[in-house]
């Protein structure tokens, strides 16, 4: 009897499409020759990992899945409180404030009775848990691993790996051995910390960045080798390898809260009637009914500030695939200059300062819609049947519907579309 079909997605976090080149990432370039390559592939807004994880998992844009950013405002007792989505307990706050986590089903839910889902992730806990926030499948992360219904996985079965390239490699080896070869779920995700984790602390194009690209390539090669071996044993496996966003360089940072306070909004900020949720190279603005008019009143002046690129109100946010609800009234994409760094990489950005965090000038960052941060890569490998290039625009929301079609699952309820013929 033929084995059930399976799908595998590997995310090389933060690996922008222009870094996939034979001289830099030979493993990825080799796989690209044997795969369908998406040549106009895009991120979602904000181009941050937690929102991207939710978009990959659901096949929907943020407007529909409801997760706003890496940091997100929640209306708690009439005040807007900005919380870090990366924290393991964020979902508890989100459920309390909004009654739910994601507003649409994840792949894990779609395959819960059809082969199951296992995700291994080495990024932030929040980004890992938003792959399957209501625990329909199994999710493995160094901050805690969970079985269906949220049962905590303890002992040797939990994922105890370091948050770096060595941890990615250890996680990959276990993923190949245990998940791909042994447990064989219908959908398996492997989400690497690198190169994103390294790029946040070093100049783009530096030797350390190149090492991180090579480390991610080594993990992809191990997965591809395993998938090919299983295919040789007669299994039908769809392998997607890609990323969630790229990065650009941190030029300077600005406290948008201080800028707003200097324009008379200090008491509204203190009262939780206006709030800023920084997303690196972008920021979301929240307001209550009381804070809305004063906030909207300074947006025109903001659009002329040297640190601000585009300032978007609710209508233009909708065009970006983002719904202005849950208190969001506007967003800013931080200004960009075309300056080239010491390693020949263009793109100098203002970033939104976060209290208690220092922006590492000269290192990588993302979150907005700068050209390099919004161009992730994606290739779809079905054993060599589909090769060539998808020229039309694709998005990270296309991953879930492509997997759903391959597995023969219903294709409704996605914003994305299937990429294979
Ligand atoms: Zn990311």
mmCIF file of C-alpha atoms and ligand atoms in Angstrom:
data_model
loop_
_atom_site.group_PDB
_atom_site.id
_atom_site.type_symbol
_atom_site.label_atom_id
_atom_site.label_comp_id
_atom_site.label_asym_id
_atom_site.label_seq_id
_atom_site.Cartn_x
_atom_site.Cartn_y
_atom_site.Cartn_z
ATOM 1 C CA UNK A 1 0.000 0.000 0.000
ATOM 2 C CA UNK A 2 1.283 3.452 -0.860
ATOM 3 C CA UNK A 3 2.225 5.578 2.131
ATOM 4 C CA UNK A 4 0.235 8.719 2.844
ATOM 5 C CA UNK A 5 1.656 11.891 1.353
ATOM 6 C CA UNK A 6 3.618 14.207 3.626
ATOM 7 C CA UNK A 7 4.841 17.801 3.503
ATOM 8 C CA UNK A 8 7.914 19.374 5.098
ATOM 9 C CA UNK A 9 8.691 23.089 5.430
ATOM 10 C CA UNK A 10 12.119 24.371 6.471
ATOM 11 C CA UNK A 11 12.404 28.070 7.366
ATOM 12 C CA UNK A 12 15.850 29.697 7.303
ATOM 13 C CA UNK A 13 14.768 32.671 9.392
ATOM 14 C CA UNK A 14 15.806 36.058 8.007
ATOM 15 C CA UNK A 15 17.466 34.745 4.837
ATOM 16 C CA UNK A 16 16.651 37.295 2.137
ATOM 17 C CA UNK A 17 16.285 36.113 -1.449
ATOM 18 C CA UNK A 18 19.287 38.044 -2.773
ATOM 19 C CA UNK A 19 21.583 35.937 -0.553
ATOM 20 C CA UNK A 20 20.695 32.743 -2.401
ATOM 21 C CA UNK A 21 23.628 32.683 -4.813
ATOM 22 C CA UNK A 22 25.956 29.843 -5.857
ATOM 23 C CA UNK A 23 29.044 31.474 -4.349
ATOM 24 C CA UNK A 24 27.357 32.253 -0.996
ATOM 25 C CA UNK A 25 24.775 29.527 -0.400
ATOM 26 C CA UNK A 26 25.770 26.629 -2.683
ATOM 27 C CA UNK A 27 23.441 24.172 -0.939
ATOM 28 C CA UNK A 28 20.402 26.385 -1.493
ATOM 29 C CA UNK A 29 21.431 27.199 -5.030
ATOM 30 C CA UNK A 30 21.803 23.488 -5.825
ATOM 31 C CA UNK A 31 18.363 22.734 -4.375
ATOM 32 C CA UNK A 32 16.959 25.670 -6.342
ATOM 33 C CA UNK A 33 18.020 23.973 -9.601
ATOM 34 C CA UNK A 34 15.933 20.911 -8.641
ATOM 35 C CA UNK A 35 12.916 22.913 -7.428
ATOM 36 C CA UNK A 36 10.265 25.421 -8.370
ATOM 37 C CA UNK A 37 11.782 28.805 -7.460
ATOM 38 C CA UNK A 38 9.557 31.738 -6.492
ATOM 39 C CA UNK A 39 11.153 34.768 -8.098
ATOM 40 C CA UNK A 40 8.760 37.449 -6.798
ATOM 41 C CA UNK A 41 8.155 36.111 -3.306
ATOM 42 C CA UNK A 42 7.100 38.512 -0.564
ATOM 43 C CA UNK A 43 6.829 38.834 3.183
ATOM 44 C CA UNK A 44 3.794 40.123 5.065
ATOM 45 C CA UNK A 45 3.526 43.389 7.012
ATOM 46 C CA UNK A 46 4.912 43.710 9.630
ATOM 47 C CA UNK A 47 7.876 41.665 8.351
ATOM 48 C CA UNK A 48 8.550 40.202 11.791
ATOM 49 C CA UNK A 49 8.931 36.539 12.682
ATOM 50 C CA UNK A 50 5.916 36.008 14.945
ATOM 51 C CA UNK A 51 3.456 37.476 12.437
ATOM 52 C CA UNK A 52 5.195 35.563 9.640
ATOM 53 C CA UNK A 53 4.920 32.302 11.601
ATOM 54 C CA UNK A 54 1.168 32.876 11.944
ATOM 55 C CA UNK A 55 0.883 33.657 8.204
ATOM 56 C CA UNK A 56 2.855 30.558 7.202
ATOM 57 C CA UNK A 57 0.830 28.371 9.561
ATOM 58 C CA UNK A 58 -2.580 29.690 8.470
ATOM 59 C CA UNK A 59 -2.000 30.751 4.851
ATOM 60 C CA UNK A 60 -3.596 34.077 5.778
ATOM 61 C CA UNK A 61 -2.516 37.702 5.967
ATOM 62 C CA UNK A 62 -2.425 39.448 9.365
ATOM 63 C CA UNK A 63 -5.724 41.165 8.481
ATOM 64 C CA UNK A 64 -7.339 37.756 8.749
ATOM 65 C CA UNK A 65 -5.298 35.788 11.311
ATOM 66 C CA UNK A 66 -5.283 38.671 13.773
ATOM 67 C CA UNK A 67 -1.715 38.673 15.135
ATOM 68 C CA UNK A 68 -0.419 42.239 14.756
ATOM 69 C CA UNK A 69 3.311 42.192 15.407
ATOM 70 C CA UNK A 70 6.277 41.021 17.451
ATOM 71 C CA UNK A 71 4.851 43.403 20.029
ATOM 72 C CA UNK A 72 1.116 43.960 20.119
ATOM 73 C CA UNK A 73 -1.313 46.229 21.942
ATOM 74 C CA UNK A 74 -4.102 44.562 23.895
ATOM 75 C CA UNK A 75 -7.006 46.447 25.400
ATOM 76 C CA UNK A 76 -6.986 45.444 29.063
ATOM 77 C CA UNK A 77 -9.448 47.155 31.434
ATOM 78 C CA UNK A 78 -9.902 50.042 29.004
ATOM 79 C CA UNK A 79 -6.161 50.692 28.636
ATOM 80 C CA UNK A 80 -3.900 49.716 25.777
ATOM 81 C CA UNK A 81 -1.068 47.550 27.073
ATOM 82 C CA UNK A 82 1.722 46.709 24.612
ATOM 83 C CA UNK A 83 2.949 43.174 25.211
ATOM 84 C CA UNK A 84 5.805 41.142 23.776
ATOM 85 C CA UNK A 85 4.391 38.329 21.623
ATOM 86 C CA UNK A 86 7.676 36.461 22.118
ATOM 87 C CA UNK A 87 6.898 35.770 25.783
ATOM 88 C CA UNK A 88 5.701 32.217 26.428
ATOM 89 C CA UNK A 89 2.576 33.491 28.270
ATOM 90 C CA UNK A 90 1.521 36.058 25.635
ATOM 91 C CA UNK A 91 -1.276 33.808 24.358
ATOM 92 C CA UNK A 92 -2.877 33.843 27.818
ATOM 93 C CA UNK A 93 -3.050 37.656 27.715
ATOM 94 C CA UNK A 94 -4.322 37.603 24.127
ATOM 95 C CA UNK A 95 -7.098 35.126 24.932
ATOM 96 C CA UNK A 96 -8.111 37.147 27.982
ATOM 97 C CA UNK A 97 -8.222 40.417 25.993
ATOM 98 C CA UNK A 98 -9.690 39.213 22.682
ATOM 99 C CA UNK A 99 -11.246 35.818 23.442
ATOM 100 C CA UNK A 100 -8.969 33.982 21.006
ATOM 101 C CA UNK A 101 -5.473 33.638 19.602
ATOM 102 C CA UNK A 102 -5.418 33.208 15.810
ATOM 103 C CA UNK A 103 -8.789 33.864 14.165
ATOM 104 C CA UNK A 104 -8.346 31.194 11.477
ATOM 105 C CA UNK A 105 -7.225 27.544 11.610
ATOM 106 C CA UNK A 106 -3.546 26.634 11.398
ATOM 107 C CA UNK A 107 -2.266 23.726 9.307
ATOM 108 C CA UNK A 108 -1.873 21.847 12.590
ATOM 109 C CA UNK A 109 -5.636 22.092 13.119
ATOM 110 C CA UNK A 110 -6.366 21.153 9.489
ATOM 111 C CA UNK A 111 -4.304 17.944 9.763
ATOM 112 C CA UNK A 112 -5.159 17.100 13.384
ATOM 113 C CA UNK A 113 -7.244 14.099 12.213
ATOM 114 C CA UNK A 114 -5.292 13.563 9.001
ATOM 115 C CA UNK A 115 -1.747 12.613 9.907
ATOM 116 C CA UNK A 116 -0.905 15.327 12.419
ATOM 117 C CA UNK A 117 1.586 18.181 12.714
ATOM 118 C CA UNK A 118 4.998 18.411 14.361
ATOM 119 C CA UNK A 119 6.927 21.691 14.518
ATOM 120 C CA UNK A 120 10.515 22.164 15.732
ATOM 121 C CA UNK A 121 11.440 25.821 16.206
ATOM 122 C CA UNK A 122 14.563 27.549 17.536
ATOM 123 C CA UNK A 123 13.384 31.175 17.331
ATOM 124 C CA UNK A 124 11.446 33.035 20.079
ATOM 125 C CA UNK A 125 8.870 31.050 22.082
ATOM 126 C CA UNK A 126 6.088 33.278 20.718
ATOM 127 C CA UNK A 127 7.046 32.622 17.107
ATOM 128 C CA UNK A 128 7.217 28.885 17.820
ATOM 129 C CA UNK A 129 3.867 28.705 19.589
ATOM 130 C CA UNK A 130 2.025 30.761 16.940
ATOM 131 C CA UNK A 131 2.698 27.923 14.482
ATOM 132 C CA UNK A 132 0.073 26.009 16.479
ATOM 133 C CA UNK A 133 -1.242 28.296 19.220
ATOM 134 C CA UNK A 134 -4.130 26.081 20.341
ATOM 135 C CA UNK A 135 -2.059 22.869 20.399
ATOM 136 C CA UNK A 136 -3.632 20.655 17.772
ATOM 137 C CA UNK A 137 -0.246 19.098 17.019
ATOM 138 C CA UNK A 138 3.123 18.805 18.705
ATOM 139 C CA UNK A 139 5.384 21.834 19.014
ATOM 140 C CA UNK A 140 8.973 21.594 20.210
ATOM 141 C CA UNK A 141 10.863 24.595 21.571
ATOM 142 C CA UNK A 142 13.615 25.129 24.121
ATOM 143 C CA UNK A 143 11.224 27.133 26.350
ATOM 144 C CA UNK A 144 8.751 24.258 26.490
ATOM 145 C CA UNK A 145 7.440 21.529 24.189
ATOM 146 C CA UNK A 146 3.764 20.603 23.941
ATOM 147 C CA UNK A 147 1.627 17.688 22.781
ATOM 148 C CA UNK A 148 -2.020 18.017 21.613
ATOM 149 C CA UNK A 149 -4.312 19.818 24.086
ATOM 150 C CA UNK A 150 -1.275 21.591 25.502
ATOM 151 C CA UNK A 151 0.104 18.683 27.492
ATOM 152 C CA UNK A 152 3.666 19.601 28.402
ATOM 153 C CA UNK A 153 6.306 17.267 27.011
ATOM 154 C CA UNK A 154 8.891 16.512 29.685
ATOM 155 C CA UNK A 155 12.231 14.798 29.951
ATOM 156 C CA UNK A 156 14.279 13.529 27.040
ATOM 157 C CA UNK A 157 11.447 14.126 24.555
ATOM 158 C CA UNK A 158 11.499 17.906 25.223
ATOM 159 C CA UNK A 159 13.743 20.017 22.953
ATOM 160 C CA UNK A 160 16.803 21.176 24.898
ATOM 161 C CA UNK A 161 18.937 22.987 22.320
ATOM 162 C CA UNK A 162 20.899 26.238 22.436
ATOM 163 C CA UNK A 163 19.577 29.382 20.733
ATOM 164 C CA UNK A 164 22.319 29.497 18.084
ATOM 165 C CA UNK A 165 23.749 27.658 15.082
ATOM 166 C CA UNK A 166 24.818 24.686 17.226
ATOM 167 C CA UNK A 167 21.248 24.433 18.523
ATOM 168 C CA UNK A 168 19.884 24.636 14.971
ATOM 169 C CA UNK A 169 22.161 21.763 13.946
ATOM 170 C CA UNK A 170 21.262 19.584 16.940
ATOM 171 C CA UNK A 171 17.556 20.307 16.338
ATOM 172 C CA UNK A 172 17.900 19.476 12.620
ATOM 173 C CA UNK A 173 19.570 16.136 13.283
ATOM 174 C CA UNK A 174 16.842 15.177 15.711
ATOM 175 C CA UNK A 175 14.138 16.422 13.309
ATOM 176 C CA UNK A 176 15.514 14.266 10.491
ATOM 177 C CA UNK A 177 15.915 11.172 12.606
ATOM 178 C CA UNK A 178 12.845 11.363 14.759
ATOM 179 C CA UNK A 179 10.232 13.389 12.878
ATOM 180 C CA UNK A 180 10.980 12.677 9.222
ATOM 181 C CA UNK A 181 12.192 9.095 9.439
ATOM 182 C CA UNK A 182 10.319 7.827 12.478
ATOM 183 C CA UNK A 183 7.113 9.681 13.453
ATOM 184 C CA UNK A 184 6.172 10.716 9.909
ATOM 185 C CA UNK A 185 3.438 13.336 10.511
ATOM 186 C CA UNK A 186 1.467 14.717 7.550
ATOM 187 C CA UNK A 187 3.061 18.145 8.076
ATOM 188 C CA UNK A 188 6.461 18.798 9.659
ATOM 189 C CA UNK A 189 8.025 22.253 10.155
ATOM 190 C CA UNK A 190 11.666 22.982 10.995
ATOM 191 C CA UNK A 191 12.235 26.681 11.816
ATOM 192 C CA UNK A 192 15.920 27.603 12.205
ATOM 193 C CA UNK A 193 17.149 30.559 14.282
ATOM 194 C CA UNK A 194 19.906 31.355 11.791
ATOM 195 C CA UNK A 195 20.790 33.357 9.868
ATOM 196 C CA UNK A 196 18.330 35.823 11.504
ATOM 197 C CA UNK A 197 19.655 35.358 15.040
ATOM 198 C CA UNK A 198 23.245 36.084 13.975
ATOM 199 C CA UNK A 199 22.318 38.973 11.643
ATOM 200 C CA UNK A 200 20.686 40.878 14.518
ATOM 201 C CA UNK A 201 24.156 41.275 16.047
ATOM 202 C CA UNK A 202 26.571 41.694 13.138
ATOM 203 C CA UNK A 203 26.918 43.764 9.948
ATOM 204 C CA UNK A 204 25.136 42.281 6.946
ATOM 205 C CA UNK A 205 27.599 40.763 4.500
ATOM 206 C CA UNK A 206 30.267 40.285 7.189
ATOM 207 C CA UNK A 207 32.147 36.979 7.515
ATOM 208 C CA UNK A 208 30.031 36.041 10.562
ATOM 209 C CA UNK A 209 26.857 36.587 8.517
ATOM 210 C CA UNK A 210 28.295 34.336 5.793
ATOM 211 C CA UNK A 211 29.073 31.671 8.417
ATOM 212 C CA UNK A 212 25.441 31.807 9.564
ATOM 213 C CA UNK A 213 24.258 31.364 5.965
ATOM 214 C CA UNK A 214 26.508 28.319 5.640
ATOM 215 C CA UNK A 215 25.192 26.893 8.926
ATOM 216 C CA UNK A 216 21.597 27.203 7.718
ATOM 217 C CA UNK A 217 22.618 25.598 4.416
ATOM 218 C CA UNK A 218 24.096 22.629 6.282
ATOM 219 C CA UNK A 219 20.751 22.084 8.037
ATOM 220 C CA UNK A 220 18.826 22.294 4.749
ATOM 221 C CA UNK A 221 21.236 19.786 3.178
ATOM 222 C CA UNK A 222 20.599 17.331 6.029
ATOM 223 C CA UNK A 223 16.821 17.623 5.575
ATOM 224 C CA UNK A 224 17.077 17.259 1.793
ATOM 225 C CA UNK A 225 19.319 14.193 2.158
ATOM 226 C CA UNK A 226 16.791 12.604 4.528
ATOM 227 C CA UNK A 227 13.814 13.448 2.309
ATOM 228 C CA UNK A 228 15.577 11.991 -0.742
ATOM 229 C CA UNK A 229 16.353 8.783 1.163
ATOM 230 C CA UNK A 230 12.697 8.428 2.201
ATOM 231 C CA UNK A 231 11.552 9.142 -1.359
ATOM 232 C CA UNK A 232 13.891 6.359 -2.434
ATOM 233 C CA UNK A 233 11.902 4.083 -0.134
ATOM 234 C CA UNK A 234 8.713 5.029 -1.977
ATOM 235 C CA UNK A 235 7.415 7.938 0.094
ATOM 236 C CA UNK A 236 5.741 10.936 -1.529
ATOM 237 C CA UNK A 237 7.090 14.022 0.225
ATOM 238 C CA UNK A 238 6.674 17.675 -0.717
ATOM 239 C CA UNK A 239 9.625 19.742 0.573
ATOM 240 C CA UNK A 240 9.398 23.531 0.804
ATOM 241 C CA UNK A 241 12.474 25.505 1.832
ATOM 242 C CA UNK A 242 12.277 29.238 2.363
ATOM 243 C CA UNK A 243 12.401 32.139 4.749
ATOM 244 C CA UNK A 244 10.030 34.603 6.367
ATOM 245 C CA UNK A 245 11.733 37.948 5.579
ATOM 246 C CA UNK A 246 15.188 39.443 5.030
ATOM 247 C CA UNK A 247 17.003 42.165 6.932
ATOM 248 C CA UNK A 248 18.356 45.669 6.432
ATOM 249 C CA UNK A 249 20.921 47.667 8.426
ATOM 250 C CA UNK A 250 20.186 49.645 11.582
ATOM 251 C CA UNK A 251 21.237 53.264 11.023
ATOM 252 C CA UNK A 252 19.783 55.213 13.925
ATOM 253 C CA UNK A 253 16.988 54.758 16.414
ATOM 254 C CA UNK A 254 14.295 57.078 17.696
ATOM 255 C CA UNK A 255 11.863 56.907 20.599
ATOM 256 C CA UNK A 256 8.510 57.475 18.918
ATOM 257 C CA UNK A 257 6.896 57.711 22.379
ATOM 258 C CA UNK A 258 9.180 60.676 23.211
ATOM 259 C CA UNK A 259 8.338 62.278 19.860
ATOM 260 C CA UNK A 260 4.596 61.932 20.601
ATOM 261 C CA UNK A 261 5.024 63.171 24.191
ATOM 262 C CA UNK A 262 6.781 66.281 22.888
ATOM 263 C CA UNK A 263 3.656 67.002 20.809
ATOM 264 C CA UNK A 264 1.258 66.997 23.739
ATOM 265 C CA UNK A 265 0.346 63.293 23.900
ATOM 266 C CA UNK A 266 2.273 62.494 27.084
ATOM 267 C CA UNK A 267 -0.783 62.146 29.344
ATOM 268 C CA UNK A 268 -2.581 59.988 26.753
ATOM 269 C CA UNK A 269 0.474 57.705 26.553
ATOM 270 C CA UNK A 270 0.590 57.458 30.353
ATOM 271 C CA UNK A 271 -3.140 56.707 30.554
ATOM 272 C CA UNK A 272 -2.913 53.923 27.941
ATOM 273 C CA UNK A 273 -5.107 55.859 25.487
ATOM 274 C CA UNK A 274 -2.292 55.979 22.928
ATOM 275 C CA UNK A 275 0.435 53.366 22.531
ATOM 276 C CA UNK A 276 3.273 52.521 20.173
ATOM 277 C CA UNK A 277 4.225 48.928 19.383
ATOM 278 C CA UNK A 278 7.683 49.038 17.776
ATOM 279 C CA UNK A 279 8.388 46.397 15.125
ATOM 280 C CA UNK A 280 12.041 47.169 14.445
ATOM 281 C CA UNK A 281 11.928 49.088 11.156
ATOM 282 C CA UNK A 282 8.213 49.817 11.570
ATOM 283 C CA UNK A 283 5.770 50.681 14.347
ATOM 284 C CA UNK A 284 2.061 50.231 14.962
ATOM 285 C CA UNK A 285 -0.002 52.962 16.623
ATOM 286 C CA UNK A 286 -2.877 52.101 18.932
ATOM 287 C CA UNK A 287 -5.513 54.415 20.351
ATOM 288 C CA UNK A 288 -8.688 54.236 22.404
ATOM 289 C CA UNK A 289 -11.682 56.395 21.423
ATOM 290 C CA UNK A 290 -10.200 59.128 23.635
ATOM 291 C CA UNK A 291 -6.731 58.900 22.083
ATOM 292 C CA UNK A 292 -7.695 58.500 18.440
ATOM 293 C CA UNK A 293 -8.217 62.130 17.351
ATOM 294 C CA UNK A 294 -5.104 63.511 19.083
ATOM 295 C CA UNK A 295 -2.995 60.701 17.556
ATOM 296 C CA UNK A 296 -4.437 61.144 14.061
ATOM 297 C CA UNK A 297 -3.783 64.872 14.470
ATOM 298 C CA UNK A 298 0.017 64.432 14.571
ATOM 299 C CA UNK A 299 0.394 61.890 11.762
ATOM 300 C CA UNK A 300 0.834 64.517 9.046
ATOM 301 C CA UNK A 301 3.681 66.127 10.970
ATOM 302 C CA UNK A 302 5.103 62.653 11.616
ATOM 303 C CA UNK A 303 5.192 61.884 7.896
ATOM 304 C CA UNK A 304 7.683 64.765 7.537
ATOM 305 C CA UNK A 305 9.951 63.606 10.379
ATOM 306 C CA UNK A 306 13.374 62.494 9.147
ATOM 307 C CA UNK A 307 12.921 59.065 10.787
ATOM 308 C CA UNK A 308 9.561 58.343 9.176
ATOM 309 C CA UNK A 309 9.104 56.808 5.720
ATOM 310 C CA UNK A 310 5.457 56.119 4.903
ATOM 311 C CA UNK A 311 2.828 56.787 7.554
ATOM 312 C CA UNK A 312 -0.254 54.706 6.821
ATOM 313 C CA UNK A 313 -3.791 55.243 8.062
ATOM 314 C CA UNK A 314 -6.371 52.481 8.225
ATOM 315 C CA UNK A 315 -7.248 52.407 4.505
ATOM 316 C CA UNK A 316 -3.679 52.044 3.285
ATOM 317 C CA UNK A 317 -2.989 49.515 6.024
ATOM 318 C CA UNK A 318 -5.749 47.368 4.557
ATOM 319 C CA UNK A 319 -3.933 47.499 1.191
ATOM 320 C CA UNK A 320 -0.895 46.067 3.012
ATOM 321 C CA UNK A 321 -2.965 43.106 4.191
ATOM 322 C CA UNK A 322 -3.355 44.511 7.661
ATOM 323 C CA UNK A 323 -6.694 45.244 9.338
ATOM 324 C CA UNK A 324 -6.844 48.318 11.531
ATOM 325 C CA UNK A 325 -8.829 46.778 14.355
ATOM 326 C CA UNK A 326 -8.185 45.876 17.954
ATOM 327 C CA UNK A 327 -7.110 49.466 18.572
ATOM 328 C CA UNK A 328 -4.650 49.872 15.662
ATOM 329 C CA UNK A 329 -5.202 53.198 13.903
ATOM 330 C CA UNK A 330 -2.001 53.703 11.911
ATOM 331 C CA UNK A 331 1.513 52.443 11.209
ATOM 332 C CA UNK A 332 4.839 53.863 10.113
ATOM 333 C CA UNK A 333 7.503 52.286 7.941
ATOM 334 C CA UNK A 334 10.770 53.765 9.195
ATOM 335 C CA UNK A 335 12.818 55.870 6.771
ATOM 336 C CA UNK A 336 15.421 54.225 4.566
ATOM 337 C CA UNK A 337 18.526 55.532 2.903
ATOM 338 C CA UNK A 338 20.431 53.643 0.204
ATOM 339 C CA UNK A 339 23.778 53.886 2.090
ATOM 340 C CA UNK A 340 26.081 50.913 1.504
ATOM 341 C CA UNK A 341 27.863 49.320 4.482
ATOM 342 C CA UNK A 342 31.527 48.213 4.707
ATOM 343 C CA UNK A 343 30.600 44.849 3.151
ATOM 344 C CA UNK A 344 28.804 46.328 0.147
ATOM 345 C CA UNK A 345 25.246 45.823 1.450
ATOM 346 C CA UNK A 346 22.832 48.693 0.755
ATOM 347 C CA UNK A 347 19.954 49.819 2.974
ATOM 348 C CA UNK A 348 20.299 52.036 6.040
ATOM 349 C CA UNK A 349 17.246 52.241 8.288
ATOM 350 C CA UNK A 350 15.855 54.170 11.173
ATOM 351 C CA UNK A 351 14.451 51.846 13.836
ATOM 352 C CA UNK A 352 11.805 52.362 16.509
ATOM 353 C CA UNK A 353 13.513 52.270 19.905
ATOM 354 C CA UNK A 354 12.101 49.862 22.473
ATOM 355 C CA UNK A 355 12.344 50.645 26.173
ATOM 356 C CA UNK A 356 15.110 48.611 27.811
ATOM 357 C CA UNK A 357 16.649 47.495 24.501
ATOM 358 C CA UNK A 358 19.655 48.973 22.734
ATOM 359 C CA UNK A 359 19.562 49.135 18.949
ATOM 360 C CA UNK A 360 22.831 47.681 17.661
ATOM 361 C CA UNK A 361 23.792 50.315 15.078
ATOM 362 C CA UNK A 362 25.242 48.642 11.982
ATOM 363 C CA UNK A 363 23.593 45.259 12.660
ATOM 364 C CA UNK A 364 20.598 43.815 10.856
ATOM 365 C CA UNK A 365 16.911 44.456 11.579
ATOM 366 C CA UNK A 366 13.507 44.066 9.921
ATOM 367 C CA UNK A 367 9.792 44.648 10.493
ATOM 368 C CA UNK A 368 8.840 47.221 7.854
ATOM 369 C CA UNK A 369 8.496 47.082 4.083
ATOM 370 C CA UNK A 370 12.009 47.972 2.966
ATOM 371 C CA UNK A 371 13.043 46.178 -0.229
ATOM 372 C CA UNK A 372 15.404 43.639 1.317
ATOM 373 C CA UNK A 373 13.356 42.796 4.393
ATOM 374 C CA UNK A 374 10.260 42.026 2.298
ATOM 375 C CA UNK A 375 11.969 39.624 -0.134
ATOM 376 C CA UNK A 376 12.209 36.198 1.470
ATOM 377 C CA UNK A 377 12.964 33.143 -0.668
ATOM 378 C CA UNK A 378 10.912 30.040 -1.348
ATOM 379 C CA UNK A 379 11.485 26.885 -3.331
ATOM 380 C CA UNK A 380 9.119 23.980 -3.718
ATOM 381 C CA UNK A 381 10.715 20.580 -4.257
ATOM 382 C CA UNK A 382 8.486 17.691 -5.274
ATOM 383 C CA UNK A 383 11.291 15.347 -6.224
ATOM 384 C CA UNK A 384 12.135 17.152 -9.448
ATOM 385 C CA UNK A 385 8.726 17.030 -11.177
ATOM 386 C CA UNK A 386 8.256 20.806 -10.811
ATOM 387 C CA UNK A 387 11.252 22.982 -11.669
ATOM 388 C CA UNK A 388 11.724 26.416 -13.174
ATOM 389 C CA UNK A 389 10.485 29.724 -11.883
ATOM 390 C CA UNK A 390 7.235 31.141 -10.572
ATOM 391 C CA UNK A 391 7.347 34.649 -12.061
ATOM 392 C CA UNK A 392 4.084 35.959 -10.684
ATOM 393 C CA UNK A 393 4.016 37.454 -7.192
ATOM 394 C CA UNK A 394 3.896 34.876 -4.408
ATOM 395 C CA UNK A 395 3.775 35.330 -0.649
ATOM 396 C CA UNK A 396 4.573 33.374 2.492
ATOM 397 C CA UNK A 397 0.791 32.867 2.774
ATOM 398 C CA UNK A 398 1.060 30.513 -0.249
ATOM 399 C CA UNK A 399 2.958 27.862 1.722
ATOM 400 C CA UNK A 400 -0.053 26.462 3.621
ATOM 401 C CA UNK A 401 -2.388 26.198 0.572
ATOM 402 C CA UNK A 402 0.407 24.537 -1.438
ATOM 403 C CA UNK A 403 0.790 21.955 1.318
ATOM 404 C CA UNK A 404 -2.988 21.542 1.648
ATOM 405 C CA UNK A 405 -3.381 20.804 -2.083
ATOM 406 C CA UNK A 406 -0.540 18.248 -2.022
ATOM 407 C CA UNK A 407 -2.138 16.470 0.932
ATOM 408 C CA UNK A 408 -5.594 16.552 -0.658
ATOM 409 C CA UNK A 409 -7.069 18.760 2.066
ATOM 410 C CA UNK A 410 -9.803 21.378 1.474
ATOM 411 C CA UNK A 411 -8.326 24.538 -0.037
ATOM 412 C CA UNK A 412 -10.816 27.026 1.376
ATOM 413 C CA UNK A 413 -10.133 29.723 3.930
ATOM 414 C CA UNK A 414 -6.662 30.765 2.718
ATOM 415 C CA UNK A 415 -5.550 34.192 1.504
ATOM 416 C CA UNK A 416 -2.666 32.509 -0.316
ATOM 417 C CA UNK A 417 -2.828 30.215 -3.340
ATOM 418 C CA UNK A 418 -1.272 26.910 -4.318
ATOM 419 C CA UNK A 419 2.077 27.409 -6.093
ATOM 420 C CA UNK A 420 2.416 24.063 -7.857
ATOM 421 C CA UNK A 421 0.690 23.409 -11.180
HETATM 422 ZN ZN1 LIG B 1 12.162 35.885 11.129
#
